[in-house]
Tab-separated table of C-alpha atoms in Angstrom:
chain	number	residue	atom	x	y	z
A	1	MET	CA	128.135	81.026	81.227
A	2	ALA	CA	128.625	84.784	81.205
A	3	ASN	CA	132.029	86.238	81.998
A	4	SER	CA	130.871	88.525	84.796
A	5	PHE	CA	130.817	87.237	88.367
A	6	ILE	CA	127.202	88.323	88.886
A	7	HIS	CA	125.513	86.884	85.808
A	8	SER	CA	121.917	85.996	84.983
A	9	ASP	CA	122.234	82.466	86.389
A	10	PHE	CA	124.195	83.360	89.537
A	11	ILE	CA	123.624	80.685	92.259
A	12	LEU	CA	121.276	78.768	89.929
A	13	THR	CA	123.123	75.483	89.471
A	14	ASN	CA	120.738	73.542	87.253
A	15	GLU	CA	118.280	74.074	84.409
A	16	THR	CA	115.147	73.699	86.536
A	17	ALA	CA	116.407	76.251	89.054
A	18	ARG	CA	117.063	78.672	86.223
A	19	LYS	CA	113.574	78.128	84.786
A	20	LEU	CA	111.913	78.648	88.181
A	21	TYR	CA	113.802	81.854	88.861
A	22	HIS	CA	113.608	83.541	85.479
A	23	GLU	CA	109.999	82.582	84.723
A	24	HIS	CA	108.341	82.693	88.140
A	25	ALA	CA	110.334	84.865	90.571
A	26	GLU	CA	112.643	87.346	88.882
A	27	GLY	CA	110.084	89.888	87.658
A	28	LEU	CA	107.860	90.049	90.728
A	29	PRO	CA	107.621	93.237	92.826
A	30	ILE	CA	109.205	93.483	96.266
A	31	ILE	CA	107.232	93.678	99.488
A	32	ASP	CA	109.772	94.625	102.147
A	33	TYR	CA	107.641	94.144	105.223
A	34	HIS	CA	110.394	94.779	107.774
A	35	CYS	CA	113.183	97.322	107.362
A	36	HIS	CA	114.915	100.166	109.174
A	37	LEU	CA	114.940	102.779	106.418
A	38	ASN	CA	114.929	106.404	107.502
A	39	PRO	CA	111.428	107.666	106.564
A	40	LYS	CA	112.725	111.232	106.212
A	41	MET	CA	115.010	110.129	103.370
A	42	VAL	CA	112.026	108.770	101.458
A	43	ALA	CA	109.922	111.863	102.164
A	44	ASP	CA	112.754	114.165	101.039
A	45	ASN	CA	113.714	111.902	98.119
A	46	HIS	CA	117.207	112.063	99.575
A	47	LYS	CA	120.133	112.616	97.231
A	48	PHE	CA	123.213	110.759	98.427
A	49	LYS	CA	126.467	112.662	98.469
A	50	SER	CA	128.553	109.561	97.760
A	51	ILE	CA	128.609	105.783	97.545
A	52	THR	CA	130.156	105.847	101.019
A	53	GLU	CA	127.071	107.476	102.520
A	54	ILE	CA	124.600	105.044	100.993
A	55	TRP	CA	126.802	101.957	101.287
A	56	LEU	CA	128.932	102.274	104.426
A	57	GLY	CA	126.905	104.666	106.555
A	58	GLY	CA	125.240	102.640	109.310
A	59	ASP	CA	126.282	99.280	107.841
A	60	HIS	CA	127.504	97.301	110.833
A	61	TYR	CA	127.951	94.188	108.660
A	62	LYS	CA	130.716	95.951	106.716
A	63	TRP	CA	132.181	97.562	109.827
A	64	ARG	CA	132.563	94.178	111.526
A	65	ALA	CA	134.403	92.809	108.492
A	66	MET	CA	136.641	95.869	108.281
A	67	ARG	CA	137.575	95.659	111.958
A	68	SER	CA	138.331	91.955	111.533
A	69	ASN	CA	140.634	92.927	108.673
A	70	GLY	CA	142.592	95.307	110.894
A	71	VAL	CA	140.919	98.531	109.755
A	72	ALA	CA	140.929	101.273	112.394
A	73	GLU	CA	137.636	102.672	113.716
A	74	GLU	CA	138.387	106.010	112.097
A	75	TYR	CA	137.544	104.390	108.740
A	76	CYS	CA	134.367	102.708	110.018
A	77	THR	CA	132.427	105.113	112.223
A	78	GLY	CA	135.091	107.797	112.535
A	79	SER	CA	136.071	111.035	110.832
A	80	ALA	CA	137.926	109.715	107.768
A	81	THR	CA	136.824	111.119	104.411
A	82	ASP	CA	134.317	109.305	102.232
A	83	TRP	CA	137.076	108.227	99.866
A	84	GLU	CA	139.298	106.966	102.683
A	85	LYS	CA	136.447	104.886	104.115
A	86	PHE	CA	135.555	103.486	100.720
A	87	GLU	CA	139.189	102.672	99.998
A	88	LYS	CA	139.441	100.700	103.251
A	89	TRP	CA	136.290	98.797	102.369
A	90	ALA	CA	137.704	98.033	98.909
A	91	GLU	CA	140.861	96.718	100.577
A	92	THR	CA	138.723	94.459	102.785
A	93	VAL	CA	136.459	93.012	100.083
A	94	PRO	CA	139.044	90.554	98.625
A	95	TYR	CA	139.352	89.105	102.137
A	96	THR	CA	135.607	88.359	102.328
A	97	PHE	CA	135.463	85.276	100.086
A	98	ARG	CA	132.737	82.940	101.484
A	99	ASN	CA	131.320	85.766	103.564
A	100	PRO	CA	127.908	86.888	102.212
A	101	LEU	CA	129.265	90.420	102.009
A	102	TYR	CA	131.196	89.428	98.892
A	103	HIS	CA	128.036	88.368	97.101
A	104	TRP	CA	125.959	91.292	98.379
A	105	THR	CA	128.622	93.823	97.419
A	106	HIS	CA	128.760	92.706	93.819
A	107	LEU	CA	125.023	92.132	93.506
A	108	GLU	CA	124.471	95.721	94.597
A	109	LEU	CA	127.117	97.111	92.262
A	110	LYS	CA	125.631	95.153	89.338
A	111	THR	CA	121.910	95.646	89.950
A	112	ALA	CA	122.041	99.276	91.100
A	113	PHE	CA	124.935	100.739	89.115
A	114	GLY	CA	125.413	98.274	86.268
A	115	ILE	CA	129.022	97.694	87.361
A	116	ASP	CA	130.481	94.262	86.519
A	117	LYS	CA	133.948	94.929	87.893
A	118	LEU	CA	135.047	93.196	91.082
A	119	LEU	CA	135.803	95.615	93.907
A	120	SER	CA	139.425	95.615	95.040
A	121	PRO	CA	142.174	98.170	95.674
A	122	LYS	CA	142.887	98.101	91.919
A	123	THR	CA	139.317	99.035	90.932
A	124	ALA	CA	138.330	101.119	93.957
A	125	ARG	CA	138.881	104.574	92.461
A	126	GLU	CA	137.060	103.959	89.196
A	127	ILE	CA	134.118	102.304	90.951
A	128	PHE	CA	133.982	105.099	93.533
A	129	ASP	CA	133.923	107.743	90.797
A	130	GLU	CA	131.395	105.921	88.606
A	131	CYS	CA	128.965	105.373	91.477
A	132	ASN	CA	129.324	108.949	92.691
A	133	ASP	CA	128.702	110.332	89.218
A	134	LYS	CA	125.379	108.459	89.034
A	135	LEU	CA	124.396	109.374	92.582
A	136	GLN	CA	125.085	113.049	91.933
A	137	ASN	CA	123.775	113.457	88.398
A	138	ASP	CA	121.150	110.809	87.670
A	139	PRO	CA	117.694	111.399	89.234
A	140	ASN	CA	117.096	107.650	89.211
A	141	PHE	CA	119.640	107.259	92.017
A	142	THR	CA	117.804	109.172	94.750
A	143	ALA	CA	116.083	107.337	97.611
A	144	ARG	CA	112.814	107.084	95.702
A	145	GLY	CA	114.570	106.422	92.415
A	146	LEU	CA	116.272	103.349	93.846
A	147	MET	CA	112.988	102.059	95.238
A	148	ARG	CA	111.481	102.393	91.774
A	149	ARG	CA	114.520	100.717	90.214
A	150	TYR	CA	114.029	97.658	92.394
A	151	ASN	CA	110.248	97.543	91.819
A	152	VAL	CA	109.434	97.991	95.504
A	153	GLU	CA	105.687	97.834	96.019
A	154	ALA	CA	105.646	98.398	99.791
A	155	VAL	CA	108.036	98.941	102.677
A	156	CYS	CA	107.307	98.837	106.388
A	157	THR	CA	109.636	100.981	108.480
A	158	THR	CA	110.262	100.460	112.200
A	159	ASP	CA	108.736	103.158	114.393
A	160	ASP	CA	108.363	103.910	118.086
A	161	PRO	CA	104.874	104.697	119.474
A	162	ILE	CA	106.030	108.256	120.229
A	163	ASP	CA	107.174	108.904	116.638
A	164	SER	CA	105.252	111.620	114.823
A	165	LEU	CA	105.052	109.650	111.536
A	166	GLU	CA	105.162	113.017	109.784
A	167	TYR	CA	107.287	111.632	106.961
A	168	HIS	CA	104.858	108.783	106.363
A	169	LYS	CA	102.151	111.409	105.940
A	170	GLN	CA	104.300	113.352	103.496
A	171	VAL	CA	105.036	110.279	101.386
A	172	ARG	CA	101.371	109.295	101.307
A	173	GLU	CA	100.290	112.809	100.296
A	174	SER	CA	103.008	113.045	97.637
A	175	GLY	CA	101.466	110.222	95.608
A	176	PHE	CA	104.700	108.192	95.598
A	177	GLU	CA	103.796	104.838	94.091
A	178	THR	CA	105.663	102.757	96.704
A	179	LYS	CA	103.663	102.399	99.893
A	180	MET	CA	105.675	103.347	102.970
A	181	LEU	CA	103.844	102.115	106.048
A	182	PRO	CA	104.827	102.394	109.719
A	183	THR	CA	105.432	99.416	111.984
A	184	TRP	CA	104.552	99.602	115.676
A	185	ARG	CA	107.711	98.865	117.739
A	186	PRO	CA	106.837	99.419	121.447
A	187	ASP	CA	110.039	98.007	122.944
A	188	LYS	CA	110.728	101.086	125.078
A	189	ALA	CA	107.344	100.763	126.769
A	190	MET	CA	108.673	97.452	128.139
A	191	GLY	CA	112.134	98.784	129.002
A	192	VAL	CA	111.968	98.986	132.793
A	193	GLU	CA	115.556	97.941	133.534
A	194	VAL	CA	116.635	101.562	134.140
A	195	SER	CA	113.972	103.520	135.995
A	196	SER	CA	115.117	106.976	134.836
A	197	ASP	CA	115.025	105.936	131.171
A	198	PHE	CA	111.571	104.426	131.582
A	199	ARG	CA	110.228	107.535	133.342
A	200	ALA	CA	111.587	109.780	130.589
A	201	TYR	CA	109.980	107.610	127.927
A	202	VAL	CA	106.597	107.514	129.653
A	203	GLU	CA	106.653	111.296	129.970
A	204	LYS	CA	107.217	111.601	126.211
A	205	LEU	CA	104.424	109.101	125.605
A	206	SER	CA	102.130	111.202	127.771
A	207	GLU	CA	103.030	114.327	125.830
A	208	VAL	CA	102.416	112.936	122.344
A	209	SER	CA	99.263	111.016	123.293
A	210	GLY	CA	97.633	113.773	125.314
A	211	VAL	CA	96.993	111.290	128.129
A	212	LYS	CA	98.104	112.286	131.617
A	213	ILE	CA	99.948	109.211	132.870
A	214	SER	CA	100.035	108.570	136.597
A	215	ASN	CA	99.439	104.824	136.722
A	216	PHE	CA	99.707	101.678	134.610
A	217	THR	CA	96.190	101.937	133.188
A	218	ASP	CA	96.954	105.451	131.979
A	219	MET	CA	100.046	104.195	130.156
A	220	ILE	CA	98.049	101.510	128.354
A	221	ASP	CA	95.423	104.107	127.410
A	222	ALA	CA	98.171	106.311	125.973
A	223	LEU	CA	99.597	103.398	123.978
A	224	GLN	CA	96.129	102.612	122.658
A	225	LYS	CA	95.725	106.159	121.411
A	226	ARG	CA	99.062	105.970	119.662
A	227	GLN	CA	98.196	102.616	118.125
A	228	ASP	CA	95.000	104.144	116.748
A	229	PHE	CA	97.128	106.890	115.222
A	230	PHE	CA	99.480	104.355	113.629
A	231	GLU	CA	96.472	102.519	112.204
A	232	SER	CA	95.220	105.740	110.628
A	233	LEU	CA	98.445	105.863	108.585
A	234	GLY	CA	98.149	102.318	107.305
A	235	CYS	CA	100.054	100.355	109.951
A	236	LYS	CA	99.232	96.647	109.874
A	237	LEU	CA	102.214	95.215	111.729
A	238	SER	CA	103.899	95.306	115.094
A	239	ASP	CA	107.464	94.258	115.794
A	240	HIS	CA	109.162	93.387	119.056
A	241	GLY	CA	112.900	93.108	119.610
A	242	ILE	CA	113.237	90.935	122.700
A	243	GLU	CA	116.154	89.077	124.203
A	244	GLU	CA	113.911	86.122	125.009
A	245	PHE	CA	110.229	85.321	125.454
A	246	TYR	CA	108.611	86.252	128.759
A	247	ALA	CA	105.651	84.376	130.225
A	248	GLU	CA	105.728	84.688	134.004
A	249	ASP	CA	102.435	84.635	135.892
A	250	TYR	CA	101.352	87.973	137.357
A	251	THR	CA	98.389	89.719	138.912
A	252	ASP	CA	96.989	93.149	138.100
A	253	ALA	CA	97.930	94.302	141.599
A	254	GLU	CA	101.532	93.219	141.063
A	255	ILE	CA	101.810	95.050	137.735
A	256	ASN	CA	100.295	98.229	139.162
A	257	ALA	CA	102.768	98.120	142.036
A	258	ILE	CA	105.710	97.450	139.707
A	259	PHE	CA	104.737	100.390	137.493
A	260	ASN	CA	104.438	102.702	140.497
A	261	LYS	CA	107.815	101.561	141.767
A	262	VAL	CA	109.763	102.032	138.535
A	263	TYR	CA	107.920	105.224	137.554
A	264	GLY	CA	108.745	106.560	140.997
A	265	GLY	CA	112.463	106.162	140.336
A	266	LYS	CA	113.211	102.887	142.113
A	267	GLU	CA	115.056	100.055	140.439
A	268	LEU	CA	113.209	96.767	139.963
A	269	THR	CA	114.273	93.273	140.902
A	270	LYS	CA	114.919	90.806	138.085
A	271	GLU	CA	111.655	89.023	138.938
A	272	GLU	CA	109.713	92.293	138.733
A	273	VAL	CA	111.270	93.144	135.373
A	274	ILE	CA	110.262	89.780	133.920
A	275	LYS	CA	106.725	90.014	135.289
A	276	PHE	CA	106.277	93.475	133.812
A	277	LYS	CA	107.594	92.373	130.414
A	278	SER	CA	105.356	89.295	130.510
A	279	CYS	CA	102.321	91.465	131.142
A	280	MET	CA	103.229	93.989	128.457
A	281	MET	CA	103.757	91.290	125.847
A	282	VAL	CA	100.268	89.929	126.489
A	283	ILE	CA	98.572	93.336	126.486
A	284	LEU	CA	100.357	94.480	123.336
A	285	ALA	CA	99.545	91.190	121.587
A	286	GLU	CA	95.885	91.577	122.505
A	287	MET	CA	95.932	95.109	121.104
A	288	ASP	CA	97.362	93.739	117.841
A	289	TYR	CA	94.632	91.104	117.698
A	290	ASP	CA	91.936	93.714	118.177
A	291	LYS	CA	93.382	95.694	115.246
A	292	GLY	CA	93.736	92.645	113.016
A	293	TRP	CA	97.482	93.288	112.750
A	294	ALA	CA	100.255	90.727	112.373
A	295	GLN	CA	102.852	90.661	115.151
A	296	GLN	CA	106.560	89.947	114.747
A	297	PHE	CA	109.006	88.800	117.420
A	298	HIS	CA	112.762	89.054	116.845
A	299	TYR	CA	114.554	87.336	119.697
A	300	GLY	CA	117.936	85.971	120.650
A	301	ALA	CA	120.520	88.772	120.351
A	302	ILE	CA	123.098	89.714	122.947
A	303	ARG	CA	123.567	93.415	122.291
A	304	ASN	CA	126.388	95.876	122.968
A	305	ASN	CA	128.894	93.246	124.103
A	306	ASN	CA	131.893	95.575	123.825
A	307	THR	CA	131.483	98.091	126.649
A	308	LYS	CA	134.452	100.166	125.551
A	309	MET	CA	133.141	100.603	122.019
A	310	PHE	CA	129.566	101.099	123.187
A	311	LYS	CA	130.741	104.111	125.176
A	312	LEU	CA	132.659	105.410	122.150
A	313	VAL	CA	130.235	104.859	119.258
A	314	GLY	CA	126.904	103.785	120.775
A	315	PRO	CA	124.471	100.973	119.889
A	316	ASP	CA	123.854	99.297	116.514
A	317	THR	CA	127.448	99.660	115.416
A	318	GLY	CA	128.440	96.005	115.051
A	319	PHE	CA	129.114	94.737	118.560
A	320	ASP	CA	126.133	92.401	118.913
A	321	SER	CA	126.104	88.621	118.661
A	322	ILE	CA	123.967	85.492	118.731
A	323	GLY	CA	122.743	84.537	122.175
A	324	GLU	CA	121.802	81.201	123.716
A	325	PHE	CA	118.355	81.417	125.297
A	326	ASN	CA	116.234	78.358	125.938
A	327	THR	CA	112.871	80.102	125.731
A	328	ALA	CA	110.770	77.399	124.066
A	329	LYS	CA	108.546	76.870	127.111
A	330	ALA	CA	108.048	80.610	127.590
A	331	CYS	CA	107.202	81.058	123.910
A	332	SER	CA	104.717	78.207	124.099
A	333	LYS	CA	103.113	79.557	127.279
A	334	PHE	CA	102.825	83.052	125.786
A	335	LEU	CA	101.199	81.853	122.552
A	336	ASP	CA	98.975	79.397	124.411
A	337	ARG	CA	97.649	82.092	126.735
A	338	LEU	CA	96.682	84.280	123.791
A	339	ASN	CA	95.206	81.336	121.902
A	340	SER	CA	93.172	80.180	124.921
A	341	ASP	CA	91.720	83.679	125.282
A	342	GLY	CA	90.913	83.862	121.556
A	343	LYS	CA	93.411	86.711	121.117
A	344	LEU	CA	96.225	85.177	119.048
A	345	THR	CA	96.715	87.201	115.877
A	346	LYS	CA	98.903	86.367	112.874
A	347	THR	CA	102.417	85.900	114.253
A	348	ILE	CA	105.935	85.727	112.790
A	349	LEU	CA	108.713	84.284	114.967
A	350	TYR	CA	112.345	85.073	114.108
A	351	ASN	CA	115.195	83.304	115.879
A	352	LEU	CA	118.786	84.515	115.758
A	353	ASN	CA	120.380	81.246	116.851
A	354	PRO	CA	120.141	78.640	114.055
A	355	CYS	CA	119.827	75.853	116.632
A	356	ALA	CA	116.293	77.158	117.272
A	357	ASN	CA	115.099	76.696	113.666
A	358	GLU	CA	113.532	73.329	114.386
A	359	VAL	CA	112.316	74.459	117.820
A	360	LEU	CA	110.245	77.255	116.320
A	361	ALA	CA	109.299	75.295	113.211
A	362	THR	CA	107.543	72.786	115.469
A	363	MET	CA	106.033	75.567	117.598
A	364	LEU	CA	104.114	76.878	114.583
A	365	GLY	CA	102.038	73.742	114.179
A	366	ASN	CA	100.778	73.980	117.745
A	367	PHE	CA	98.854	77.178	117.029
A	368	GLN	CA	97.755	77.103	113.380
A	369	ASP	CA	94.003	77.684	113.421
A	370	GLY	CA	92.788	75.799	110.347
A	371	VAL	CA	91.389	79.036	108.922
A	372	ILE	CA	94.255	81.371	107.961
A	373	PRO	CA	96.898	79.594	105.847
A	374	GLY	CA	100.285	79.982	107.512
A	375	LYS	CA	98.856	82.053	110.359
A	376	ILE	CA	101.922	81.373	112.540
A	377	GLN	CA	105.128	81.880	110.560
A	378	LEU	CA	108.789	80.963	110.976
A	379	GLY	CA	110.467	84.198	109.965
A	380	SER	CA	113.156	84.293	107.326
A	381	GLY	CA	116.798	83.993	108.338
A	382	TRP	CA	117.445	87.123	110.414
A	383	TRP	CA	120.553	89.282	110.907
A	384	PHE	CA	123.495	86.879	111.098
A	385	LEU	CA	121.335	84.278	109.313
A	386	ASP	CA	120.088	86.332	106.345
A	387	GLN	CA	122.584	84.740	103.955
A	388	LYS	CA	122.542	81.694	101.691
A	389	ASP	CA	123.416	79.116	104.347
A	390	GLY	CA	121.096	80.638	106.956
A	391	MET	CA	118.209	80.963	104.514
A	392	GLN	CA	118.621	77.371	103.347
A	393	LYS	CA	118.655	76.074	106.921
A	394	GLN	CA	115.532	78.078	107.776
A	395	MET	CA	113.701	76.851	104.659
A	396	ASN	CA	114.809	73.262	105.215
A	397	ALA	CA	113.504	73.289	108.793
A	398	LEU	CA	110.218	74.821	107.691
A	399	SER	CA	109.919	72.352	104.792
A	400	VAL	CA	110.436	69.305	106.993
A	401	LEU	CA	108.289	70.435	109.908
A	402	GLY	CA	105.711	72.746	108.347
A	403	LEU	CA	104.623	74.120	104.976
A	404	LEU	CA	107.263	75.993	103.015
A	405	SER	CA	104.535	76.730	100.449
A	406	ARG	CA	102.850	79.129	102.905
A	407	PHE	CA	106.029	81.012	103.849
A	408	VAL	CA	105.814	84.830	103.535
A	409	GLY	CA	109.390	85.107	102.298
A	410	MET	CA	112.212	87.589	102.566
A	411	LEU	CA	112.745	91.083	103.959
A	412	THR	CA	115.773	93.378	104.066
A	413	ASP	CA	115.828	94.323	107.793
A	414	SER	CA	118.188	97.041	106.580
A	415	ARG	CA	118.866	100.759	106.822
A	416	SER	CA	120.222	100.880	103.283
A	417	PHE	CA	118.467	101.729	100.025
A	418	LEU	CA	120.894	99.339	98.299
A	419	SER	CA	119.776	96.258	100.241
A	420	TYR	CA	116.925	95.228	97.953
A	421	PRO	CA	119.108	92.660	96.135
A	422	ARG	CA	118.716	90.554	99.295
A	423	HIS	CA	115.284	89.705	97.903
A	424	GLU	CA	116.898	88.585	94.640
A	425	TYR	CA	119.502	86.591	96.571
A	426	PHE	CA	116.720	84.900	98.526
A	427	ARG	CA	114.678	84.132	95.419
A	428	ARG	CA	117.694	82.627	93.669
A	429	THR	CA	118.447	80.509	96.746
A	430	LEU	CA	114.827	79.348	96.953
A	431	CYS	CA	114.708	78.413	93.263
A	432	ASN	CA	118.016	76.571	93.467
A	433	LEU	CA	116.776	74.630	96.495
A	434	LEU	CA	113.601	73.525	94.713
A	435	GLY	CA	115.314	73.069	91.356
A	436	THR	CA	117.869	70.732	92.910
A	437	ASP	CA	115.119	68.643	94.540
A	438	ILE	CA	113.345	68.375	91.178
A	439	GLU	CA	116.530	67.410	89.325
A	440	ASN	CA	117.196	64.777	92.009
A	441	GLY	CA	113.729	63.300	91.513
A	442	GLU	CA	112.547	64.285	94.982
A	443	VAL	CA	109.781	66.641	93.794
A	444	PRO	CA	107.670	65.906	90.677
A	445	TYR	CA	107.635	68.515	87.937
A	446	SER	CA	105.074	67.788	85.257
A	447	GLY	CA	101.423	68.585	84.711
A	448	TYR	CA	99.560	69.833	87.787
A	449	GLU	CA	102.580	69.337	90.046
A	450	ALA	CA	104.720	71.614	87.851
A	451	GLU	CA	102.028	74.298	88.045
A	452	ARG	CA	101.988	73.904	91.837
A	453	VAL	CA	105.762	74.279	92.112
A	454	ASN	CA	105.749	77.316	89.816
A	455	GLN	CA	103.035	78.947	91.901
A	456	MET	CA	104.858	78.017	95.103
A	457	VAL	CA	107.905	79.976	93.929
A	458	ALA	CA	105.804	83.005	93.015
A	459	ASP	CA	103.863	82.802	96.280
A	460	ILE	CA	106.941	82.685	98.507
A	461	SER	CA	108.606	85.433	96.483
A	462	TYR	CA	105.640	87.819	96.565
A	463	TYR	CA	102.006	86.685	96.756
A	464	ASN	CA	102.051	85.082	100.229
A	465	ALA	CA	103.269	88.324	101.796
A	466	LYS	CA	100.786	90.369	99.765
A	467	ASN	CA	97.871	88.235	100.970
A	468	TYR	CA	99.118	87.742	104.545
A	469	PHE	CA	99.612	91.428	105.329
A	470	ASN	CA	96.779	92.696	103.120
A	471	PHE	CA	98.629	95.870	102.111
């Protein structure tokens, strides 16, 4: 066993796990089919001013831990210097044992910077200086350099229908070897809770699409034009961030009236909001089917719980949590409607509450079509679940109730260019899971069966995603 904490056999607890990882997963490229990277940084080949910018900027995982450790907001989202923020993070790290942040922190230091030291107040200054020296002086530590370092074959960013996608064009024209593709995220087209916000969004949609919008049909026409534009730049995926699934019955007349009401500045009833969202989910899913895209649904978060901090620092700053939503019947009704109409495209379902793993794992089998392997997917552990325990629970549920072999694997779901080790973490966890089963005599590992297991590891790590999304 090596002396460093992050060593070659990290998390791999038996010989078979080590063989599976090193021979069949470790060297494969990364397909990061869902992330929140800033496309401009890739287009500009952004040079980071410090480890604080690339590591702590926008990282609500770290901010939550720092706040829990008694660190003032000034050192999280506030005006403290880069060194002061980094120092506070270094002070927090020794308090994160058993939190995935401890593993991620040291995986990133080791795989990106070659640093074996454990981060603490004693090592903070030397690690800060060593990282900054590489970020400032080594061209391999720019945005694109890091993507090359981690062997990233493709990334899919998260983009609103009104986005110009100008940076995706620039990256494509530059000849950069990593594909950066847009993902269609039309959440704001469904956001009718505040009429003024919805009106402002629709007006922007009208402007960028060139479609004069005065009714619901016009809005759908404008969205279709934008979807065509996204397709022209290689988009093959949609993504929807929803609190829960919506599947209320509605009529065209009702939806037209609801649109006119909210676009005219009047607030909707709760029933009207749900009907409108139900309609939009169906229409958008049908549009995805017509394009041959895969659709993703991330559901189950309660966002912006802390009103005081939301007013101070805004959304996506670490004040969200797991929600409890019993939406199984709505999910089933939504998928069944699309399936009955012959309009159900490839679909990935992500739950945020781990108690829904088995719920969704059984939902998949209802709508597999016997043609496309793994057409309906249980998405990898998401957000609060994208760590060892959450990934194991997700894979165990899928194994017992579906086909783990057809799983499209991991993604970063991150804004950081240092998050790619999450793919390594996932692959190690997968190999340890299978290796342990083999060592326990629960999965055979000789002859044809050994070849099947080896291929299963490679498929989940890389090839399933490559074939599923057809990048």
